[in-house]
Coordinates of C-alpha atoms in Angstrom, one line a residue:
M1 CA -62.6 181.3 -41.7
Q2 CA -60.5 180.7 -38.5
S3 CA -59.5 183.9 -36.6
E4 CA -55.8 184.5 -36.6
N5 CA -56.4 184.9 -32.6
V6 CA -57.0 181.1 -32.1
V7 CA -53.7 179.1 -31.4
K8 CA -54.1 175.6 -33.0
L9 CA -53.5 172.9 -30.9
F10 CA -49.8 172.0 -30.2
T11 CA -48.4 174.3 -32.9
S12 CA -45.0 174.4 -31.5
Q13 CA -42.4 171.7 -30.4
N14 CA -42.8 173.2 -26.7
P15 CA -44.4 170.8 -24.0
S16 CA -48.0 171.1 -24.3
A17 CA -51.4 169.8 -22.6
L18 CA -55.0 169.7 -23.3
V19 CA -57.3 169.5 -20.3
D20 CA -60.9 169.7 -19.6
R21 CA -61.2 173.1 -18.0
A22 CA -63.9 172.2 -15.4
E23 CA -61.7 169.5 -14.0
L24 CA -58.8 171.5 -13.9
T25 CA -60.5 174.2 -12.0
E26 CA -62.0 171.8 -9.6
C27 CA -58.6 170.4 -8.8
V28 CA -56.7 173.7 -8.7
T29 CA -59.6 175.1 -6.2
L30 CA -58.9 172.0 -3.8
L31 CA -54.9 172.3 -4.0
A32 CA -54.7 176.3 -4.0
K33 CA -55.9 175.9 -0.4
L34 CA -52.5 174.7 0.7
C35 CA -50.8 177.5 -1.4
S36 CA -51.3 180.8 0.7
G37 CA -49.4 183.7 0.1
K38 CA -47.9 183.4 3.5
Q39 CA -45.5 180.4 2.7
P40 CA -42.0 181.1 3.4
F41 CA -40.7 179.8 0.2
P42 CA -42.1 181.1 -3.4
I43 CA -42.2 177.5 -4.6
L44 CA -44.7 176.5 -2.0
N45 CA -47.1 178.9 -3.5
H46 CA -47.1 176.9 -6.7
I47 CA -48.8 173.7 -7.7
R48 CA -46.4 171.1 -9.3
F49 CA -47.7 169.7 -12.8
S50 CA -46.1 166.7 -14.2
S51 CA -47.2 164.4 -17.0
E52 CA -48.1 160.8 -16.3
P53 CA -49.6 157.9 -18.5
G54 CA -52.9 159.3 -19.5
G55 CA -52.7 162.7 -17.8
M56 CA -51.2 165.0 -15.4
A57 CA -50.3 164.7 -11.7
L58 CA -50.8 167.9 -9.6
T59 CA -49.2 168.2 -6.2
A60 CA -49.4 170.9 -3.6
T61 CA -47.6 171.0 -0.3
N62 CA -46.5 173.3 2.6
K63 CA -43.9 170.7 3.6
D64 CA -46.1 169.5 6.5
I65 CA -49.3 168.7 4.4
Q66 CA -49.3 167.4 0.8
A67 CA -52.1 167.1 -1.7
E68 CA -52.1 165.0 -4.7
T69 CA -54.4 164.4 -7.5
S70 CA -54.4 163.6 -11.4
I71 CA -56.5 164.5 -14.1
V72 CA -56.8 163.1 -17.7
A73 CA -54.9 165.1 -20.5
D74 CA -53.7 164.9 -23.8
V75 CA -50.0 165.7 -22.9
D76 CA -46.5 165.9 -23.9
A77 CA -44.4 163.6 -21.7
R78 CA -42.0 166.5 -21.1
F79 CA -44.5 168.6 -19.5
T80 CA -43.4 169.5 -16.0
A81 CA -43.6 173.0 -14.3
A82 CA -44.7 174.6 -11.1
L83 CA -47.7 177.2 -11.6
P84 CA -48.6 179.8 -9.3
A85 CA -51.7 178.5 -7.5
A86 CA -53.4 182.0 -7.0
A87 CA -52.9 183.3 -10.4
L88 CA -54.2 179.9 -12.1
L89 CA -56.9 179.8 -9.9
K90 CA -58.2 183.1 -10.7
L91 CA -57.5 182.6 -14.6
M92 CA -59.6 179.3 -14.5
K93 CA -62.6 180.9 -12.8
K94 CA -62.6 184.3 -14.4
G95 CA -60.8 183.7 -17.8
T96 CA -62.7 183.7 -21.3
P97 CA -65.4 181.0 -21.0
S98 CA -64.2 177.8 -22.7
S99 CA -64.6 173.8 -22.3
T100 CA -61.1 173.1 -22.5
A101 CA -57.5 174.7 -21.6
I102 CA -54.2 174.4 -23.4
L103 CA -51.2 174.6 -21.3
E104 CA -48.0 175.5 -23.1
L105 CA -44.5 175.7 -21.6
L106 CA -42.5 178.5 -23.0
P107 CA -38.6 177.6 -22.4
E108 CA -36.1 180.2 -20.9
E109 CA -32.6 179.9 -20.7
D110 CA -31.2 178.9 -17.3
P111 CA -27.9 180.8 -16.8
D112 CA -26.7 178.3 -14.3
A113 CA -27.2 175.0 -16.2
D114 CA -26.7 173.8 -19.7
R115 CA -30.3 173.3 -20.4
T116 CA -33.6 175.0 -21.0
V117 CA -36.3 175.1 -18.3
A118 CA -40.0 176.6 -18.4
G119 CA -39.9 180.2 -17.3
K120 CA -43.5 180.8 -18.7
C121 CA -46.7 179.0 -19.2
A122 CA -49.1 180.0 -21.9
I123 CA -52.7 179.0 -21.2
Q124 CA -55.2 179.1 -24.0
L125 CA -58.9 179.6 -23.3
A126 CA -61.1 179.7 -26.3
S127 CA -59.6 182.8 -28.3
T128 CA -57.8 184.2 -25.5
R129 CA -54.1 183.5 -24.7
F130 CA -52.7 184.2 -21.1
V131 CA -49.3 183.8 -20.0
L132 CA -48.2 183.0 -16.3
D133 CA -44.8 183.0 -14.7
A134 CA -43.6 179.4 -14.0
M135 CA -41.0 177.8 -12.0
P136 CA -38.9 174.8 -12.4
T137 CA -39.9 171.9 -10.3
D138 CA -36.1 171.2 -9.0
D139 CA -36.9 173.2 -5.6
F140 CA -40.2 171.6 -5.1
P141 CA -40.2 169.8 -1.6
E142 CA -39.6 165.9 -1.5
P143 CA -42.8 164.1 -1.3
I144 CA -44.3 163.1 2.0
R145 CA -44.2 159.3 2.3
H146 CA -44.2 156.7 4.7
A147 CA -40.7 155.7 6.1
A148 CA -39.8 151.9 5.6
G149 CA -41.8 149.9 8.0
K150 CA -45.4 148.9 8.5
F151 CA -48.4 151.3 8.4
H152 CA -52.1 150.4 9.0
K153 CA -54.9 150.7 6.5
F154 CA -58.6 151.2 7.3
S155 CA -61.6 153.1 6.1
I156 CA -63.9 155.6 7.4
A157 CA -67.1 156.8 6.4
S158 CA -66.6 160.4 5.0
A159 CA -69.2 161.9 7.0
V160 CA -68.0 160.2 10.3
L161 CA -64.5 161.5 9.8
W162 CA -65.7 165.0 9.2
N163 CA -67.9 164.9 12.2
A164 CA -65.1 163.6 14.3
I165 CA -62.6 166.4 13.4
D166 CA -65.1 169.2 13.3
G167 CA -66.6 168.2 16.7
T168 CA -63.1 168.1 18.5
I169 CA -60.8 170.6 16.9
D170 CA -61.9 173.5 18.7
A171 CA -60.5 172.3 21.8
V172 CA -56.9 171.8 20.5
S173 CA -54.1 173.7 22.3
T174 CA -52.2 176.4 20.8
D175 CA -49.6 176.3 23.6
E176 CA -46.5 175.6 21.7
T177 CA -44.4 174.5 24.8
R178 CA -46.7 171.6 24.9
Y179 CA -46.4 170.7 21.2
Y180 CA -48.1 167.3 21.5
L181 CA -51.4 169.0 22.2
N182 CA -51.4 170.9 19.0
G183 CA -53.3 168.4 17.2
V184 CA -56.0 165.6 17.2
H185 CA -55.2 162.5 18.9
I186 CA -56.6 159.4 17.2
H187 CA -56.2 155.9 18.9
N188 CA -58.0 152.6 19.8
H189 CA -60.5 152.6 22.7
N190 CA -62.4 149.5 23.3
G191 CA -61.7 148.1 19.9
H192 CA -63.0 151.4 17.9
L193 CA -61.5 154.5 16.8
R194 CA -61.5 157.7 19.0
F195 CA -60.6 161.3 18.3
V196 CA -59.5 163.5 21.3
T197 CA -58.3 167.1 21.9
T198 CA -57.6 169.1 25.0
D199 CA -56.2 172.4 25.8
G200 CA -56.1 171.7 29.5
H201 CA -59.4 173.8 30.0
R202 CA -61.6 171.4 28.1
L203 CA -61.3 168.0 26.7
Y204 CA -63.3 166.9 23.7
I205 CA -63.8 163.3 22.8
Q206 CA -65.4 161.6 19.7
D207 CA -66.0 157.8 19.6
T208 CA -66.7 156.4 16.2
N209 CA -68.1 153.0 15.1
V210 CA -65.0 152.2 13.0
K211 CA -63.5 149.1 14.3
T212 CA -59.6 149.0 14.7
G213 CA -59.3 145.3 15.0
K214 CA -56.0 143.8 16.4
F215 CA -53.9 146.7 15.0
E216 CA -52.8 149.6 17.1
V217 CA -53.6 153.2 16.1
N218 CA -51.9 156.0 18.2
A219 CA -51.1 159.2 16.3
I220 CA -51.2 162.8 16.4
L221 CA -52.8 164.8 13.6
P222 CA -51.4 168.4 13.2
T223 CA -54.2 170.9 13.6
E224 CA -53.6 172.5 10.2
G225 CA -53.5 169.3 8.6
A226 CA -56.7 167.8 10.3
R227 CA -58.3 171.3 9.3
F228 CA -57.4 170.9 5.8
V229 CA -58.8 167.4 5.5
A230 CA -62.0 168.6 7.1
S231 CA -62.3 171.4 4.5
L232 CA -62.2 169.0 1.7
L233 CA -64.8 166.8 3.2
D234 CA -67.0 169.7 4.2
G235 CA -70.0 169.9 2.1
H236 CA -68.8 166.5 0.4
A237 CA -69.1 163.9 3.1
G238 CA -71.2 161.0 1.5
A239 CA -71.4 157.5 1.2
D240 CA -67.9 156.9 -0.1
P241 CA -65.4 156.0 2.6
V242 CA -62.2 157.7 3.2
K243 CA -59.2 155.2 2.9
V244 CA -56.6 155.9 5.7
E245 CA -53.0 154.9 6.1
I246 CA -51.1 155.3 9.2
S247 CA -47.5 154.7 10.0
A248 CA -45.2 156.1 12.6
S249 CA -44.7 159.4 11.3
V250 CA -47.1 159.6 8.6
A251 CA -51.0 159.7 7.9
V252 CA -52.6 159.4 4.3
F253 CA -55.9 160.1 3.5
V254 CA -57.5 159.0 0.1
F255 CA -60.9 160.4 -1.1
R256 CA -62.4 162.7 -3.6
D257 CA -59.6 161.3 -6.1
I258 CA -57.3 163.0 -3.8
A259 CA -54.4 161.9 -1.5
V260 CA -53.6 164.1 1.5
S261 CA -50.7 163.3 3.4
L262 CA -49.7 164.8 7.0
K263 CA -46.4 164.6 9.0
L264 CA -47.7 163.5 12.5
L265 CA -46.8 165.2 15.5
D266 CA -43.8 163.7 17.2
G267 CA -44.7 163.1 21.0
T268 CA -46.7 161.1 23.5
Y269 CA -50.2 162.2 24.2
P270 CA -50.8 162.5 27.9
D271 CA -53.1 160.2 29.7
Y272 CA -56.3 162.5 29.5
Q273 CA -58.8 159.8 31.0
R274 CA -57.4 160.4 34.4
V275 CA -59.1 164.0 34.2
I276 CA -62.6 162.3 33.3
P277 CA -64.7 162.4 36.4
A278 CA -66.6 159.2 37.5
E279 CA -70.4 159.9 37.1
P280 CA -71.6 162.9 38.9
D281 CA -74.8 163.0 40.8
K282 CA -76.0 166.3 39.6
V283 CA -77.8 166.1 36.2
A284 CA -79.2 169.1 34.2
T285 CA -81.0 168.8 30.9
V286 CA -81.6 171.9 28.9
A287 CA -82.1 173.0 25.3
G288 CA -78.8 173.6 23.8
G289 CA -79.8 176.3 21.4
T290 CA -81.8 178.3 24.1
L291 CA -78.6 178.0 26.5
S292 CA -76.2 178.9 23.7
A293 CA -78.5 182.1 22.9
A294 CA -78.8 183.1 26.5
V295 CA -75.1 182.8 27.2
A296 CA -74.4 184.6 24.0
S297 CA -76.6 187.5 25.0
L298 CA -75.1 187.9 28.6
V299 CA -71.4 187.9 27.4
E300 CA -72.1 190.5 24.3
C301 CA -74.2 192.7 26.7
T302 CA -71.8 192.8 29.8
G303 CA -68.5 192.1 28.2
A304 CA -68.2 189.3 30.8
S305 CA -65.6 186.6 30.5
T306 CA -67.3 184.1 33.0
V307 CA -70.8 183.0 33.3
H308 CA -72.2 181.7 36.6
L309 CA -74.9 178.8 36.2
K310 CA -77.1 178.4 39.2
F311 CA -79.1 174.9 39.0
A312 CA -82.3 174.5 41.1
A313 CA -85.3 172.3 40.7
G314 CA -86.9 173.1 37.2
E315 CA -84.8 176.4 36.8
L316 CA -81.5 177.5 35.6
I317 CA -80.3 181.1 36.6
L318 CA -77.5 182.5 34.5
R319 CA -75.5 185.4 35.8
S320 CA -72.7 187.6 34.5
D321 CA -70.6 190.7 35.7
G322 CA -68.3 192.2 33.0
T323 CA -66.8 195.4 32.0
T324 CA -70.2 197.2 31.1
G325 CA -72.2 195.9 33.7
G326 CA -74.1 192.7 34.8
G327 CA -76.8 190.6 33.7
T328 CA -79.3 187.6 34.9
T329 CA -81.4 185.7 33.0
G330 CA -83.5 182.3 33.7
L331 CA -84.3 179.1 31.7
D332 CA -86.4 176.0 32.0
C333 CA -84.3 173.1 33.2
D334 CA -84.7 169.7 34.2
Y335 CA -82.5 169.4 37.2
Q336 CA -81.7 166.4 39.5
G337 CA -79.7 167.0 42.5
D338 CA -78.9 169.5 45.3
E339 CA -78.8 173.2 44.6
L340 CA -75.6 174.1 42.8
E341 CA -73.8 177.2 41.5
I342 CA -70.9 176.6 39.3
A343 CA -68.9 179.1 37.0
F344 CA -67.3 178.5 33.5
D345 CA -65.1 180.6 31.1
A346 CA -67.8 182.2 28.8
R347 CA -65.8 181.0 25.5
Y348 CA -65.2 177.5 26.7
L349 CA -68.8 177.3 27.6
R350 CA -70.4 178.4 24.4
S351 CA -67.7 176.2 22.4
A352 CA -69.0 173.2 24.6
I353 CA -72.6 173.8 23.9
D354 CA -72.4 174.2 20.3
A355 CA -70.1 171.1 19.9
A356 CA -72.5 169.1 22.1
S357 CA -75.8 170.3 20.3
P358 CA -75.2 172.1 17.0
D359 CA -79.0 171.4 16.4
G360 CA -80.1 173.2 19.5
R361 CA -81.7 170.0 20.9
N362 CA -81.6 168.9 24.4
M363 CA -78.2 168.4 26.1
K364 CA -77.0 167.3 29.5
I365 CA -74.5 168.7 32.0
R366 CA -73.2 166.4 34.6
M367 CA -71.5 168.0 37.8
A368 CA -70.3 166.8 41.4
D369 CA -69.5 170.2 42.8
A370 CA -68.5 173.7 41.9
I371 CA -64.8 172.6 41.4
S372 CA -64.8 169.6 39.8
P373 CA -64.9 169.2 36.1
A374 CA -68.3 168.8 34.4
I375 CA -69.2 166.3 31.8
V376 CA -71.2 167.5 28.8
T377 CA -73.1 165.4 26.1
G378 CA -75.9 166.2 23.5
S379 CA -77.4 165.3 20.4
I380 CA -74.2 164.1 18.8
G381 CA -73.9 160.4 19.1
G382 CA -70.3 159.4 20.7
W383 CA -69.4 163.0 21.5
T384 CA -68.4 164.0 25.2
G385 CA -66.9 167.2 26.6
I386 CA -65.1 167.4 29.9
L387 CA -65.4 171.4 31.1
M388 CA -63.3 172.7 33.8
P389 CA -65.0 175.1 36.0
S390 CA -63.8 178.7 36.6
R391 CA -62.7 180.0 40.0
A392 CA -63.4 183.6 39.0

């Protein structure tokens, strides 16, 4: 005998949908990343659901970043509503175990219009029925789309894209007066796609093997948007390529059955190549993991903001003086050139070391003198860092 607590499928005339719970949970997990509680408008904390042939389309946006996906569903063509992302995600992850979920929109009279809108959404998980507040989709932002005109299409391996963003984004500027530096610059360089970031103290470059052909790529991905794309790729970067579309104002990345659209930063990226020094004559080769640990130890023990590096034949001496005292340590180093002492901001130095040699393997520091930028390279192919010395 069937329990009276079990609601039969589509027992009412209300718009309803039957979906696979695991698939819905995965989609909501991804889209909810855009729907933080800090959004300025309540509608931006919601995911828009709308019926489409064979299923439902799901969309989340913060007005500058938009993510769209779809799921297979047995759905009423009238089904459309905005559901709270955080509450829905918690329900999908922690609600009564079930293989499917039934969503039913419950009507609520709209006092400002002669129609009925969904004010609630009932969600059936096995024998348990939950009810969430819902919002109409009228106020949902207009979709981010390419404006009329040309846009370029190309593909990039997902691992290459993740590596390029992850390896450069730490050097993005946060200075709002130079807003055009508040993102990742992607453009053609020697026929291939290059990623660049700078905050004026350091410059990170990641060259890729992606051929750009005859078309011109010149765009600035906003920091938040680039981080969002990288977060979706993290742990999922594999053989499947990411399809990319770039126009004058929008970039679209399609992967994992998701389309992420970003509004590009409006502005001209500066000519960063003029700050790249010619090949310096002093070259130090040192284990990145050992150097990173030594810098971290000095900084944490002394409270120093600057680290001095003294290079001599076969040796590197690190020194720091901070609020709680000073410290000195020595490392093995293959050094070629005249003896040199140079100082770097501790935070920027550690960032460059970790970006150049995340696996702790050997890295190179090329220097001309104590006041010129140093060139840092390591075990990540195509990555180059330009680090400005400190005068402290």
